PDB file of C-alpha atoms in Angstrom:
ATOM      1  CA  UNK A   1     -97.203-208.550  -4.924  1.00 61.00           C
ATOM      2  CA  UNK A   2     -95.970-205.285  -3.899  1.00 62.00           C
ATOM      3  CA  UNK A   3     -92.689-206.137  -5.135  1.00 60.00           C
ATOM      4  CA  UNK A   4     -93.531-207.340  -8.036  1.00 64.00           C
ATOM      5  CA  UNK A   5     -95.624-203.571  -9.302  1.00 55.00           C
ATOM      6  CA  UNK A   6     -92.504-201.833  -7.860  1.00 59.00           C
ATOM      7  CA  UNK A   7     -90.589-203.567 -10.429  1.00 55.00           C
ATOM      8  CA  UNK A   8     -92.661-203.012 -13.262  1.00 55.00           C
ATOM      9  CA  UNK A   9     -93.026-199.171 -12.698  1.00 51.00           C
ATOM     10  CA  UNK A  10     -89.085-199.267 -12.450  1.00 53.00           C
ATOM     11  CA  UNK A  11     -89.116-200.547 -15.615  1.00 55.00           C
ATOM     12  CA  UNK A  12     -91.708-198.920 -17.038  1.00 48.00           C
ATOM     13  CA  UNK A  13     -89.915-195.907 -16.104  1.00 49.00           C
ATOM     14  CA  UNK A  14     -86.563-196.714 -17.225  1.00 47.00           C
ATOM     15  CA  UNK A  15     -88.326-197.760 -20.792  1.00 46.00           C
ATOM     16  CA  UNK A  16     -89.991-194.168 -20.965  1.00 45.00           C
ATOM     17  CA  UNK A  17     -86.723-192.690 -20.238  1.00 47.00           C
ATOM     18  CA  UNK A  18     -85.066-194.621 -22.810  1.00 48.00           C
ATOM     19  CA  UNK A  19     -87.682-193.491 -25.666  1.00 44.00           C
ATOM     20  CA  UNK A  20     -87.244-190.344 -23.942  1.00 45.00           C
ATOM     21  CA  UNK A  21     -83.753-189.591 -24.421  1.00 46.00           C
ATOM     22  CA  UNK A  22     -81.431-189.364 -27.410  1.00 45.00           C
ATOM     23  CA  UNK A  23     -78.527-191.355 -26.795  1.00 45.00           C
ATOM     24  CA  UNK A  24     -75.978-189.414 -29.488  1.00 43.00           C
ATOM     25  CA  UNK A  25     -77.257-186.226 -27.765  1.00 43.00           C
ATOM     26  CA  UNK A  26     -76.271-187.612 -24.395  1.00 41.00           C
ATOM     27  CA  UNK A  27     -73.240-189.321 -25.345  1.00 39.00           C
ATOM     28  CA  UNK A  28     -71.628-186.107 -27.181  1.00 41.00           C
ATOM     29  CA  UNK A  29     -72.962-183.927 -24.126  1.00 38.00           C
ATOM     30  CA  UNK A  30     -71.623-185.706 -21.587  1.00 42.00           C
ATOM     31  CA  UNK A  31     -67.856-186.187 -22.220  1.00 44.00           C
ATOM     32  CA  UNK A  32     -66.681-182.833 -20.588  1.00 56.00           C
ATOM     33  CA  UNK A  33     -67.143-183.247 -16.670  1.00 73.00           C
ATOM     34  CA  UNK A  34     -69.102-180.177 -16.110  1.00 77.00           C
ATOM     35  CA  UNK A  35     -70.560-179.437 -12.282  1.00 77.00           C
ATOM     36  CA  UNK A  36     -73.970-177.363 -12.141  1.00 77.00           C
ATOM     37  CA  UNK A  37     -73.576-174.466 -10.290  1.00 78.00           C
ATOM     38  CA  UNK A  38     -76.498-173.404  -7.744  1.00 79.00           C
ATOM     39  CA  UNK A  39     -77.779-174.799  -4.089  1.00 84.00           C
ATOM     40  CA  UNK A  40     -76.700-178.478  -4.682  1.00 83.00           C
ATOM     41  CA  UNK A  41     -72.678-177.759  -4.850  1.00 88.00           C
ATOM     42  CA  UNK A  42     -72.746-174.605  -1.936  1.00 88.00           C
ATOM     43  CA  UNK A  43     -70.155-175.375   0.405  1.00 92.00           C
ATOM     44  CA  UNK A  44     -68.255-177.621  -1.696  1.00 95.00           C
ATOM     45  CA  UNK A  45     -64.901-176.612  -3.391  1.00 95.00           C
ATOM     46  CA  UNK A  46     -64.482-177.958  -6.429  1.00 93.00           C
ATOM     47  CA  UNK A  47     -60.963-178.594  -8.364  1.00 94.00           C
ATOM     48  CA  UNK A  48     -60.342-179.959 -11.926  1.00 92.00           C
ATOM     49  CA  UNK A  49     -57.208-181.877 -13.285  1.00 92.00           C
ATOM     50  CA  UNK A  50     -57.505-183.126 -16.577  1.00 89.00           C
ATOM     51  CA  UNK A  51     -53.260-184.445 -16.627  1.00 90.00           C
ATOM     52  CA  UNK A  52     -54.348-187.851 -16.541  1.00 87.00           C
ATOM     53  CA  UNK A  53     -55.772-187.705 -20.033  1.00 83.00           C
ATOM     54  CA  UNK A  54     -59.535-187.419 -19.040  1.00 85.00           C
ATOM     55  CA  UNK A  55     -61.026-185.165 -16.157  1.00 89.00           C
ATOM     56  CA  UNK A  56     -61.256-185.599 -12.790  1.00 92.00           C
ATOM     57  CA  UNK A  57     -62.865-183.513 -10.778  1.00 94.00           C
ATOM     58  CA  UNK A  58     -61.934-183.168  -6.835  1.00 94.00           C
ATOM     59  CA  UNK A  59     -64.807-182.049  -4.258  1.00 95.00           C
ATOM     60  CA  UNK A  60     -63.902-181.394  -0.906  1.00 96.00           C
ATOM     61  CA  UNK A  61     -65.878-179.166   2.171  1.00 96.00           C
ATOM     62  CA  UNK A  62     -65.035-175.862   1.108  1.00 95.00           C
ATOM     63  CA  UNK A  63     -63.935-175.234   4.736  1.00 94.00           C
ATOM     64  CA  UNK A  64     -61.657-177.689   4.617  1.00 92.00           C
ATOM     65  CA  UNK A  65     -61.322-181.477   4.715  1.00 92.00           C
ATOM     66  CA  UNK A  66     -62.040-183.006   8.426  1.00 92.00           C
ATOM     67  CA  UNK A  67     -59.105-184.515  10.010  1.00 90.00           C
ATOM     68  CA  UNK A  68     -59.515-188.388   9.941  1.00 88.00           C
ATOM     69  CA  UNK A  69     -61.629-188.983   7.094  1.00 87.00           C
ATOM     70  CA  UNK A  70     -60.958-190.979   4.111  1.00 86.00           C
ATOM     71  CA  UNK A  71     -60.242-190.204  -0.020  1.00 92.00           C
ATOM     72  CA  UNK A  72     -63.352-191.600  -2.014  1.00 93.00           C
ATOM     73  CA  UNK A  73     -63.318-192.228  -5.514  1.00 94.00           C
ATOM     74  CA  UNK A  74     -66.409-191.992  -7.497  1.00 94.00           C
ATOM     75  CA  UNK A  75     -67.315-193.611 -10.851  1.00 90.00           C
ATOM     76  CA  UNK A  76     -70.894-192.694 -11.454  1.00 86.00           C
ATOM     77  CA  UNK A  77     -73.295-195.240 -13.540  1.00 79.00           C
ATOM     78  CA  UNK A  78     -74.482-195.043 -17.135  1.00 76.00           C
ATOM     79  CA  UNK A  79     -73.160-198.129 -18.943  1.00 70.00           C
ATOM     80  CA  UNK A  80     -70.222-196.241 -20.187  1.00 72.00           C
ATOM     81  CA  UNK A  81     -72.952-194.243 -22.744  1.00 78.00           C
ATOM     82  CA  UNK A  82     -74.532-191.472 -20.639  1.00 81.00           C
ATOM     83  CA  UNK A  83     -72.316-188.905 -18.469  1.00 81.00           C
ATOM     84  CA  UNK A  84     -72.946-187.963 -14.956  1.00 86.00           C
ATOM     85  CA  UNK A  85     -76.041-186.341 -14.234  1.00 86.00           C
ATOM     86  CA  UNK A  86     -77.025-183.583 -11.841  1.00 87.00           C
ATOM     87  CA  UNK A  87     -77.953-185.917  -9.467  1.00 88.00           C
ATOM     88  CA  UNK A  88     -74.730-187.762  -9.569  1.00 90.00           C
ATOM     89  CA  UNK A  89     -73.801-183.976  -8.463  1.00 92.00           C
ATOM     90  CA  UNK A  90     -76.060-183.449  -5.779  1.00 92.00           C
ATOM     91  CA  UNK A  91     -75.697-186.671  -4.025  1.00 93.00           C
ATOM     92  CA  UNK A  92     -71.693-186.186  -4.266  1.00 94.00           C
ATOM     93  CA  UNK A  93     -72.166-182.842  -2.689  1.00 95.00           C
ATOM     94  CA  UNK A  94     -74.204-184.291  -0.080  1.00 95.00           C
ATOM     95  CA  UNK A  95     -71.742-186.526   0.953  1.00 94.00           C
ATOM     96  CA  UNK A  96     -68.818-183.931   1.047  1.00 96.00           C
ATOM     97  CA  UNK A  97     -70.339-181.715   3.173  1.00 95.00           C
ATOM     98  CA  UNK A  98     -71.939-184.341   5.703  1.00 94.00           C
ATOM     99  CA  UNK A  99     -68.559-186.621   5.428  1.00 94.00           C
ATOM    100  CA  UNK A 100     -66.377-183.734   5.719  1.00 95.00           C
ATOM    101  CA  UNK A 101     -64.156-186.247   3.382  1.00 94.00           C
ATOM    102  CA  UNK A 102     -62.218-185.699  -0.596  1.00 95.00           C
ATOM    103  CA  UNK A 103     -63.964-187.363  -3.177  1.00 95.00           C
ATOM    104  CA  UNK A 104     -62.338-187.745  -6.843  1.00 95.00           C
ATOM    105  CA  UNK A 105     -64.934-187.740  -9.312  1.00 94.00           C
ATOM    106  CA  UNK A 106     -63.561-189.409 -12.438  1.00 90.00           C
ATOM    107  CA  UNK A 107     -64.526-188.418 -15.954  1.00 86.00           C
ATOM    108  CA  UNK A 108     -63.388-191.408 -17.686  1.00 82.00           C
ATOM    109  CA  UNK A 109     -64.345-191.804 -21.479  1.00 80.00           C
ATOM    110  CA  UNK A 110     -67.645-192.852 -22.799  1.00 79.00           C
ATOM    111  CA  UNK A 111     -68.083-195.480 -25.351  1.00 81.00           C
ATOM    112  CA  UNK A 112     -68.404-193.415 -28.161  1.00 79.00           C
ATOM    113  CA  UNK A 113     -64.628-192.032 -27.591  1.00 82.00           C
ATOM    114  CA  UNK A 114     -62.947-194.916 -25.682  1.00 84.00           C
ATOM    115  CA  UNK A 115     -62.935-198.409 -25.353  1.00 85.00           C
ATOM    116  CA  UNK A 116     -63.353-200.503 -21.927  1.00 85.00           C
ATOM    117  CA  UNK A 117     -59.458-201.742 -22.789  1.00 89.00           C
ATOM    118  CA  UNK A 118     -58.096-198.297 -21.960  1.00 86.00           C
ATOM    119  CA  UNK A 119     -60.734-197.002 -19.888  1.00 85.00           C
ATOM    120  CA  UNK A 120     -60.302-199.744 -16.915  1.00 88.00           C
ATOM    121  CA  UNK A 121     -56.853-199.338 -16.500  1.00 91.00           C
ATOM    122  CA  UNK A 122     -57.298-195.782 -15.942  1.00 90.00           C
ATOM    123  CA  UNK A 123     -59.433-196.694 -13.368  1.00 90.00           C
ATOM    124  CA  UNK A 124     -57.447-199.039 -11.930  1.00 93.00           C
ATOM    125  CA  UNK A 125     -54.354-196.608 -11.856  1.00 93.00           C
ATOM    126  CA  UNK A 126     -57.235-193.324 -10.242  1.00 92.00           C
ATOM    127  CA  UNK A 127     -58.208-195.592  -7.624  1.00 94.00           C
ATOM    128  CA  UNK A 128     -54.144-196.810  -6.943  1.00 94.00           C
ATOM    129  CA  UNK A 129     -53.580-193.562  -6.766  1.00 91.00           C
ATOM    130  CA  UNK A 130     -56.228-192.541  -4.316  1.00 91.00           C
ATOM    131  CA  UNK A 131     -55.526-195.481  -2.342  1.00 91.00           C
ATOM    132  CA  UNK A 132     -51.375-193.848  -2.131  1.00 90.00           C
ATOM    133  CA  UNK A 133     -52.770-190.605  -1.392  1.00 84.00           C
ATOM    134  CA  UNK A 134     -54.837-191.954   1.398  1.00 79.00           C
ATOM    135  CA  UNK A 135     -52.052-193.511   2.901  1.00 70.00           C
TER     136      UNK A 135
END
């Protein structure tokens, strides 16, 4: 029973957010890779490279990465229509600074500007190239 009302106020609440939001708003305000300044990224330094085509943003412990730790790679969720949100941010910061690991953040493409025939392979070839600069 309990389960069951958990799910329905999930998707209750992802239907209200969906009236909610206006997805040509989000899709055109999301494409540039943009971190929020404030208390949820102190302590974490934050590098942009936008070579590959589309951004990717590096986070790392701003004193440093810890010896030992691994390289993540992080594509956040939104169906390939809505950008990364603040709390994509937050969490990403949390795990920095309590990892002490790297963490690309990759800004690939949203629907609207790219199709999923492009925008895997440039996954595929981030995460390749994480997985060589891991080592």
């Amino acid at each position: 029973m309990r389960a069951r009302l958990r799910a329905a106020a999930y998707r209750a609440g992802v239907s209200a957010y969906a009236a909610a939001s206006r997805p040509g708003k989000i899709l055109r305000a999301s494409t540039p890779l943009e971190t929020p300044s404030g208390r949820s990224m102190a302590r974490v330094q934050v590098d942009r490279d936008a070579s590959r085509g589309y951004p990717v943003v590096s986070l790392q412990p701003s004193n440093g990465v810890k010896a030992g730790t691994r390289l993540g790679v992080y594509f956040h969720g939104g169906s390939y229509v809505h950008g990364i949100s603040r709390f994509h941010w937050s969490l990403l910061a949390d795990i920095v600074r309590r990892s002490g690991a790297r963490v690309l953040v990759s800004g690939y493409p949203l629907a609207d500007r790219q199709k999923a025939d492009r925008t895997v392979p440039q996954a595929a070839d981030l995460v390749a190239e994480a997985t060589a600069l891991a080592g």
